[in-house]
Short mmCIF file of C-alpha atoms and ligand atoms in Angstrom, two decimals:
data_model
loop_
_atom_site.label_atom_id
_atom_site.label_comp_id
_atom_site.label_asym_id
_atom_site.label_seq_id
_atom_site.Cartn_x
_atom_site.Cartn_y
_atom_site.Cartn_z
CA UNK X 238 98.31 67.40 94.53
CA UNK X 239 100.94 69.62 93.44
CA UNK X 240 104.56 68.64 92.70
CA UNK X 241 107.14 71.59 91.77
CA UNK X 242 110.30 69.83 89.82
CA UNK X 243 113.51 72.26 89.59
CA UNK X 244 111.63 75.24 88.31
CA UNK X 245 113.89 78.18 86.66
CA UNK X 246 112.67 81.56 85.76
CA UNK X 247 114.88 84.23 83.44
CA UNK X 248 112.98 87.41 82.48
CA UNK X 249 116.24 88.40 80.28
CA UNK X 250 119.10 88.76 82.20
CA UNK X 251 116.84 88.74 85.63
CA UNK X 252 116.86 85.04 87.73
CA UNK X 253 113.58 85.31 89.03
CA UNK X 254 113.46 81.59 89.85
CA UNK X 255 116.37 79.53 90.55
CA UNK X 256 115.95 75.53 91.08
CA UNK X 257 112.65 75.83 92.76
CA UNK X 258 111.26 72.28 94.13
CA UNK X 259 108.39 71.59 96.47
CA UNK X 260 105.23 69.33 97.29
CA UNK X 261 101.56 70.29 98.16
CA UNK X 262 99.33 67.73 99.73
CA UNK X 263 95.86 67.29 98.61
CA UNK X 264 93.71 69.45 101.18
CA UNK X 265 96.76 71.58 102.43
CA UNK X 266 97.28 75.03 102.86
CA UNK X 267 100.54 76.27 101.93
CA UNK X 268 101.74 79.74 102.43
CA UNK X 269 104.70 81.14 100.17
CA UNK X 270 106.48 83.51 102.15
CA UNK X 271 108.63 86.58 100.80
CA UNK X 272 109.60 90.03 99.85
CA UNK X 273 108.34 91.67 97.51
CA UNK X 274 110.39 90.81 94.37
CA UNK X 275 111.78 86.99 95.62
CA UNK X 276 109.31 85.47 92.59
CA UNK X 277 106.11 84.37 94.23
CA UNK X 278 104.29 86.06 91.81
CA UNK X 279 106.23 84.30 88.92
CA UNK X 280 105.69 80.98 90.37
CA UNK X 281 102.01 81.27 90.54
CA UNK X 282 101.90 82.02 87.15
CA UNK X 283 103.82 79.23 86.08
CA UNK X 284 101.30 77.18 87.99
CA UNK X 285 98.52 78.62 86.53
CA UNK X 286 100.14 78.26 82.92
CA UNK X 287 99.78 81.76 82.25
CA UNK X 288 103.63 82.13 81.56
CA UNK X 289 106.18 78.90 81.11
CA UNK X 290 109.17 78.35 83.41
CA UNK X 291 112.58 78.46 81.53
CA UNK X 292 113.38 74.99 82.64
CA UNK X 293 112.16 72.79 85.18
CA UNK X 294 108.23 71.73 85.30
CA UNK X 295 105.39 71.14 87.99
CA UNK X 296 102.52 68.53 87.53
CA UNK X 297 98.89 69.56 89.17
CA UNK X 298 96.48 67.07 90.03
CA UNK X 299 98.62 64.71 87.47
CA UNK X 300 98.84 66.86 84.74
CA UNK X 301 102.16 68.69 83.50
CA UNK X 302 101.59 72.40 83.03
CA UNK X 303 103.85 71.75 79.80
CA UNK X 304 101.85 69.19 78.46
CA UNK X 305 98.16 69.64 79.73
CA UNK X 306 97.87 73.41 80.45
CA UNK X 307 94.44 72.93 79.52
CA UNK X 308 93.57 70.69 82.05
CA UNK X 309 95.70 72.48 84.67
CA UNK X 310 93.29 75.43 84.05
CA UNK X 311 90.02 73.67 84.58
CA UNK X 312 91.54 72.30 87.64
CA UNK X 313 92.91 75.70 89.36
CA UNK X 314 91.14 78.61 90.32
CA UNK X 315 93.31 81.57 90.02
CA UNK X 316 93.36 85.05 92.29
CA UNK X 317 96.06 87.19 90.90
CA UNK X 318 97.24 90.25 93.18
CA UNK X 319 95.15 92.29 90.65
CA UNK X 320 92.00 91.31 90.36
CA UNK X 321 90.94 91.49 87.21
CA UNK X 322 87.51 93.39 87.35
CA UNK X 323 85.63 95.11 84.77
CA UNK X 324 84.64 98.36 86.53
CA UNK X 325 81.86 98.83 84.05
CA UNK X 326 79.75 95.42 85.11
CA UNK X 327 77.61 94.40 87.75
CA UNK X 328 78.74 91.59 90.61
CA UNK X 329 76.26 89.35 88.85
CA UNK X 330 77.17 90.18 85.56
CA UNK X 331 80.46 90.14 85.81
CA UNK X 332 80.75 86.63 87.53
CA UNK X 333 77.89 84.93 84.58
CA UNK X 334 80.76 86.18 82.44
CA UNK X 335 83.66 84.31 83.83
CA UNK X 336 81.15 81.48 84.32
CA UNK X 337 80.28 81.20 80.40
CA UNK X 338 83.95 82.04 79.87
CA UNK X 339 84.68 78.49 82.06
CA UNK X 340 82.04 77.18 80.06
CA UNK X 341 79.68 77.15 82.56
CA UNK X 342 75.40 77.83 81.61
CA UNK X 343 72.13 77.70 82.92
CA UNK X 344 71.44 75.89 85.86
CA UNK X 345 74.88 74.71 86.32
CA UNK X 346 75.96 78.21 86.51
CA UNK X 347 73.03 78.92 88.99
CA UNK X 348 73.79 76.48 91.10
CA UNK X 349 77.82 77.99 91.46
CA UNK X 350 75.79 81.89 91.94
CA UNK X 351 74.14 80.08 94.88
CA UNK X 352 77.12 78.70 96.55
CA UNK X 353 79.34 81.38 95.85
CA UNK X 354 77.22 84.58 97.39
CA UNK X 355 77.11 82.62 100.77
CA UNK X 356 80.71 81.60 100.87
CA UNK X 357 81.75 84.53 99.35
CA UNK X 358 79.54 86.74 101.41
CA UNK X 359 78.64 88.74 98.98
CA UNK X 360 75.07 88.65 98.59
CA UNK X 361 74.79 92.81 99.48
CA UNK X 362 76.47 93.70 96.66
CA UNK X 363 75.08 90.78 93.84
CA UNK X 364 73.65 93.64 91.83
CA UNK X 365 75.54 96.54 92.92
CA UNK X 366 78.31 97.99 90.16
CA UNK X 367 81.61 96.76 90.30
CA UNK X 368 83.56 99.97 90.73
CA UNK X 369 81.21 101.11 93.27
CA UNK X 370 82.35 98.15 95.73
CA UNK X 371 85.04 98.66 98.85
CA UNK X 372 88.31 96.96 98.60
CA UNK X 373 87.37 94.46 100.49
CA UNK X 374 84.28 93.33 98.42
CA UNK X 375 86.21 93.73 95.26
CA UNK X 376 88.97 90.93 96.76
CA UNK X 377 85.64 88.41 97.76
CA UNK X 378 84.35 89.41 93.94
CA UNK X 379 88.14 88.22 93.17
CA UNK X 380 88.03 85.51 94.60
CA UNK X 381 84.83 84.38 93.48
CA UNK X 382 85.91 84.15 90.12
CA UNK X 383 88.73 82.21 90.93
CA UNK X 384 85.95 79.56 92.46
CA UNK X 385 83.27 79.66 89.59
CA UNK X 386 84.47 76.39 88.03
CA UNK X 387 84.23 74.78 91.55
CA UNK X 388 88.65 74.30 91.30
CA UNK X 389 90.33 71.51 93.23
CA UNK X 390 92.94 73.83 93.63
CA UNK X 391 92.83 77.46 94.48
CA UNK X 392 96.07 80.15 93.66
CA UNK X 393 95.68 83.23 95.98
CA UNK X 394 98.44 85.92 95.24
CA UNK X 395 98.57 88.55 98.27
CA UNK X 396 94.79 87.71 99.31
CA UNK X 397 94.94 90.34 101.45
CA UNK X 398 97.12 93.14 100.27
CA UNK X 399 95.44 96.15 100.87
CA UNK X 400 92.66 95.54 102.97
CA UNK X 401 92.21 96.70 106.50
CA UNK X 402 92.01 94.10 109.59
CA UNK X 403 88.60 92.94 109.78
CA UNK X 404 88.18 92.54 106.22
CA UNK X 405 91.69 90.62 106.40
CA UNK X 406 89.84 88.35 109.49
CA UNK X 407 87.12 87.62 106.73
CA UNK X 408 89.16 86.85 104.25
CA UNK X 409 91.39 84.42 106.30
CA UNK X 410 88.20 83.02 107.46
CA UNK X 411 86.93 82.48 103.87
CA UNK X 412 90.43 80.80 103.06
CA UNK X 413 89.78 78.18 106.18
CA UNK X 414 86.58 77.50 104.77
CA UNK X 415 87.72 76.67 101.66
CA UNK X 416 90.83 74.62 102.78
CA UNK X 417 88.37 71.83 103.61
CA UNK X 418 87.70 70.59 100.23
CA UNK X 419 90.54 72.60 98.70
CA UNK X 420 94.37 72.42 97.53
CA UNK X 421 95.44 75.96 98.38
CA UNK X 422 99.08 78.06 97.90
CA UNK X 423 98.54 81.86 98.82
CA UNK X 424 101.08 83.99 99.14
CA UNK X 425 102.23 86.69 100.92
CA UNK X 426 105.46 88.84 102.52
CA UNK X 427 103.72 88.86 106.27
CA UNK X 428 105.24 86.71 108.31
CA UNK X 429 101.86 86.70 110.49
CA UNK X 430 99.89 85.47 107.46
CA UNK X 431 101.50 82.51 106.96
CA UNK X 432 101.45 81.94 111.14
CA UNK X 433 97.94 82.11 111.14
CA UNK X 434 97.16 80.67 107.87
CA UNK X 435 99.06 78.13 106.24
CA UNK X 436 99.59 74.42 107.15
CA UNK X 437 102.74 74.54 105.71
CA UNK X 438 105.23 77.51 104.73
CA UNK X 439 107.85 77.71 102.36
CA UNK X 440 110.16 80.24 102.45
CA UNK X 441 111.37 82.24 99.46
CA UNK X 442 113.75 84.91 98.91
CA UNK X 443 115.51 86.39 95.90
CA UNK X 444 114.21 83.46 93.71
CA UNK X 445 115.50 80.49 95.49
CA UNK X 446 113.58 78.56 98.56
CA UNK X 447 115.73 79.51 101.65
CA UNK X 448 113.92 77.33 104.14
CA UNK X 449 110.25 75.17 104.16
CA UNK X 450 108.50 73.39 106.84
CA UNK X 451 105.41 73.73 109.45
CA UNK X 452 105.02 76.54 111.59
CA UNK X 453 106.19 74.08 113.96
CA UNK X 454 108.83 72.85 112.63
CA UNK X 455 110.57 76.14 111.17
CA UNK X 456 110.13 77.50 114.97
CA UNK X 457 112.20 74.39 116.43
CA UNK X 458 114.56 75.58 113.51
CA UNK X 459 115.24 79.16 114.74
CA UNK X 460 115.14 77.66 118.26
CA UNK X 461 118.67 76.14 117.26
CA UNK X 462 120.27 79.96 117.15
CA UNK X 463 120.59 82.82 120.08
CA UNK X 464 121.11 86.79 119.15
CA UNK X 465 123.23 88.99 121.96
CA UNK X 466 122.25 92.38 120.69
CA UNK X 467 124.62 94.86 121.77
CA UNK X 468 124.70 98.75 121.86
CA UNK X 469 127.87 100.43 122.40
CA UNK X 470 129.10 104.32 122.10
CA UNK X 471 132.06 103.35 119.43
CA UNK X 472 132.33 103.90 115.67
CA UNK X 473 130.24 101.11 113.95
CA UNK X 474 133.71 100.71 112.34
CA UNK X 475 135.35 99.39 114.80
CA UNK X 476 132.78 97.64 116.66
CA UNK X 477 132.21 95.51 113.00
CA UNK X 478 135.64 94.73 112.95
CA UNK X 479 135.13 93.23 116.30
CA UNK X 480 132.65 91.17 116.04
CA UNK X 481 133.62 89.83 113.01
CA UNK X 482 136.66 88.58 114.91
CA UNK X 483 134.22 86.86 116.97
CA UNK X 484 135.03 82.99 116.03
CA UNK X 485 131.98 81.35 117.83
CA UNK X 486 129.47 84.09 116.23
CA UNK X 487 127.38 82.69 112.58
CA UNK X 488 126.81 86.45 111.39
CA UNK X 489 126.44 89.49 112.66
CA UNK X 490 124.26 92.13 111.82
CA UNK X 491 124.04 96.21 112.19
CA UNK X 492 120.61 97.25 113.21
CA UNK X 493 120.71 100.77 113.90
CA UNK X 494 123.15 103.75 114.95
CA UNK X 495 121.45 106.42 117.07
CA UNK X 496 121.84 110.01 116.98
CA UNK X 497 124.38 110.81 120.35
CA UNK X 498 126.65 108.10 119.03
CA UNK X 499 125.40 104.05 119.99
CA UNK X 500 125.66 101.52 117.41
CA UNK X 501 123.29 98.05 117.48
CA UNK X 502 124.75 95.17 116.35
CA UNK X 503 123.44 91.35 116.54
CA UNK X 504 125.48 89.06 116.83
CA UNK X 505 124.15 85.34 115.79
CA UNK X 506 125.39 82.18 117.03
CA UNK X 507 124.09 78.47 117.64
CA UNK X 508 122.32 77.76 120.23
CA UNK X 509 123.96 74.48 121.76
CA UNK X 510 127.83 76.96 121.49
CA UNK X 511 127.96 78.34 124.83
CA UNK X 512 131.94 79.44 123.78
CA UNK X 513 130.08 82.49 122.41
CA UNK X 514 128.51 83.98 125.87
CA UNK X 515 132.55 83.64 127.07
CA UNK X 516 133.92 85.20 123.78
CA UNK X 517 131.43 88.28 124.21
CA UNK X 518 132.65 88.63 127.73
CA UNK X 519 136.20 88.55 126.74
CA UNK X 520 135.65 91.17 123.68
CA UNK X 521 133.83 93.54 126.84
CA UNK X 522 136.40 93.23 129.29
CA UNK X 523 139.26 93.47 126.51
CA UNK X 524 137.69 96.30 124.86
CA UNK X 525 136.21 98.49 127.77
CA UNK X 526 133.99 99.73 125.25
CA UNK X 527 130.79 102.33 126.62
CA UNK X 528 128.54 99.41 126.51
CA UNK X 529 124.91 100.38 127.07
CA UNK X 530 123.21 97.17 126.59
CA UNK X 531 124.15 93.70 125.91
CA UNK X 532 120.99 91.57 126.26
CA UNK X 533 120.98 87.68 125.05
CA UNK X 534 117.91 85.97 123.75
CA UNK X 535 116.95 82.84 121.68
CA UNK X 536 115.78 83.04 117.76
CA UNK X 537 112.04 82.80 117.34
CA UNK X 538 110.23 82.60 114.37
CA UNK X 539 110.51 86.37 113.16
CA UNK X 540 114.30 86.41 113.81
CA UNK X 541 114.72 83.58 111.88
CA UNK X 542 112.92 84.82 109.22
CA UNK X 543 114.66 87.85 109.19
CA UNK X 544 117.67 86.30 109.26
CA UNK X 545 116.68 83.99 106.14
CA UNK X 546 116.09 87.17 103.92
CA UNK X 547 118.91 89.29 104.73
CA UNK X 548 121.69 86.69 105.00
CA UNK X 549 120.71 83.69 102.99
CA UNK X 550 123.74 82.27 102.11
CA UNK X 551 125.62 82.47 105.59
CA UNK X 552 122.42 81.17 107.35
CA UNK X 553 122.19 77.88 105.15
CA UNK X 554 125.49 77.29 105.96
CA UNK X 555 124.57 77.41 109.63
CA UNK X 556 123.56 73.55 110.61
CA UNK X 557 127.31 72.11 109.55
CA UNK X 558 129.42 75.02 111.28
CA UNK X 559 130.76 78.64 110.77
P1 ADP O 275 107.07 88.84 94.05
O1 ADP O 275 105.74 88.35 93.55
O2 ADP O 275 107.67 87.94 95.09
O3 ADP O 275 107.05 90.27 94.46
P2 ADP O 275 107.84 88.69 91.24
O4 ADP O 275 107.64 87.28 90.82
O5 ADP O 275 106.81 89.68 90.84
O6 ADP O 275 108.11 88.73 92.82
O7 ADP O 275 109.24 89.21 90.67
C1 ADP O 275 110.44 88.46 90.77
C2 ADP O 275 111.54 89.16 90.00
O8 ADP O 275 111.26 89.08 88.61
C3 ADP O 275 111.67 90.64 90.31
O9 ADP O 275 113.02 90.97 90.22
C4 ADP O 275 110.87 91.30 89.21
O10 ADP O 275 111.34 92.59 88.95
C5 ADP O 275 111.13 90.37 88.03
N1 ADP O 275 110.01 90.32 87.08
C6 ADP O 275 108.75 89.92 87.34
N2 ADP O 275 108.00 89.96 86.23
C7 ADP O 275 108.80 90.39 85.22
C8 ADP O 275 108.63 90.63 83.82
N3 ADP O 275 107.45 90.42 83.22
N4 ADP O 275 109.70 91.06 83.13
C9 ADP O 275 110.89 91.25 83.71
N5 ADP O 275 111.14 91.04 85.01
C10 ADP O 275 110.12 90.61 85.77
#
């Protein structure tokens, strides 16, 4: 349903999207997972035509947004991370706007009003003021919008940035709902979001996809890598220098120094090396450093994701060797 082709993004001298290429299947969710600034937001508007890419192109339900943008619009249904509400209008009036905006009259546009208040669930507030409603009403209002038109595919930026846990339970639930007779990207930089969420996740950080799969699959992927964490009473210094002489270890990170003098490091390594267990040993014994704590465990999904965003490069390099 949606095909991303080698999509670049300059905003001036800023690379916001670098050689960005994926595929979303007709009735899929897909989650786009990163930190704040790695482009999502940029890539949905590309999708939506509301800005071009620099180069590259991506072709929605068969039409190019470069060529058809028109048609790309009828076919998506758009949630930006603002909602774009006019304070000043009622639910109802508001929503008949975007409606007749879409095109969309009389009956026909009755017929969305009664769909969309159920699924939605926003039939309390149908004729309250817009800027009287919570956060949490003003997303569903969002959201409605973005369904007026009845979309194939739906666009969700941050669906649930700022709102607090159960209305972030409704809104998933809504999103479920939806996914049934629905192409849907959201995005979002919790890593829980996605777990819960998506069908499929694709990772993205600092404008360039760092890693893609199922939930499934991407946790059989950070299954291939262990972490010995180790805290030590030595100047971080010296205890980098160390590690880094470590020749089984992939990377190695600091996590924290505390106040009477320990350094954390993590120290990242594949899975299937056991040299790496024997080097750590060696670097104790040699050393004879204060060592509080050396504990071993394997990657799950959060390290790995962790991993992905603070050490791209070094962890692509990972499956062929150090
Ligand atoms: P995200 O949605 O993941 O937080 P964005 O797509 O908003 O990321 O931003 C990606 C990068 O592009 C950031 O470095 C951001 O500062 C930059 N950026 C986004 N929009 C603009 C713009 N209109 N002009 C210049 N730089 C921009």
């Amino acid at each position: 349903m949606i095909t991303i082709k080698n999509v670049y993004m300059h905003y001036g001298s800023t690379v916001a999207l670098e050689d960005v290429s994926f595929c979303v299947k007709e009735g899929e969710i897909l989650g786009l997972l990163g930190p704040n600034g790695a482009g999502k937001s940029t890539l949905m508007r590309i999708l939506t035509t509301f800005i071009y890419p620099t180069r590259g192109t991506a072709v929605l339900g068969g039409y190019d947004i470069l060529e058809q943008p028109l048609r790309v619009r009828e076919l998506v249904g758009y949630m930006p991370e603002t909602v774009p509400l006019y304070m000043d209008m009622r639910v109802d009036e508001y929503l008949a706007f975007v409606g007749n905006a879409r095109g969309i009259r009389g009956s026909a546009l009755q017929k969305r009003f009664d769909w969309l208040v159920d699924a939605c669930g926003i039939t309390g507030v149908w004729k309250h003021g817009i800027h009287e409603l919570s956060k949490g009403f003003r997303q569903r209002v969002g959201l409605a919008q973005s369904l007026i038109h009845d979309p194939k595919i739906l666009i969700l930026d941050e669906p649930t940035s700022g709102l607090d846990p159960l209305q972030i339970i409704g809104i998933r639930r809504l999103v479920k709902e939806l996914a049934k007779e629905k192409t849907i990207i959201f995005s979002t930089h919790i890593l829980q979001e996605v777990e819960v969420l998506a069908d499929r996740i694709v990772i993205i950080n600092e404008g360039r996809i760092v890693s893609q799969g199922t939930k499934e699959e991407l946790a059989r992927e950070a299954m291939r890598y262990r972490c010995h964490t180790l805290t030590v009473k030595e100047p971080k210094e010296t205890v980098e220098k160390a590690l880094k002489g470590l020749l089984h270890a992939k990377d190695i990170s600091f996590v924290s120094e505390s106040k009477d003098g320990f350094v954390t490091f993590d120290v990242m390594s594949a899975f299937e090396d056991p040299l790496i267990v024997q080097e750590m040993d060696n670097l104790n014994k040699e050393k004879k450093w204060p060592v509080r704590t050396l504990a071993e465990r394997r990657f799950n999904l959060e390290d790995l994701f962790i991993s992905l965003l603070s050490k791209r490069k070094k962890v692509e390099s990972v499956p062929g060797g150090r």
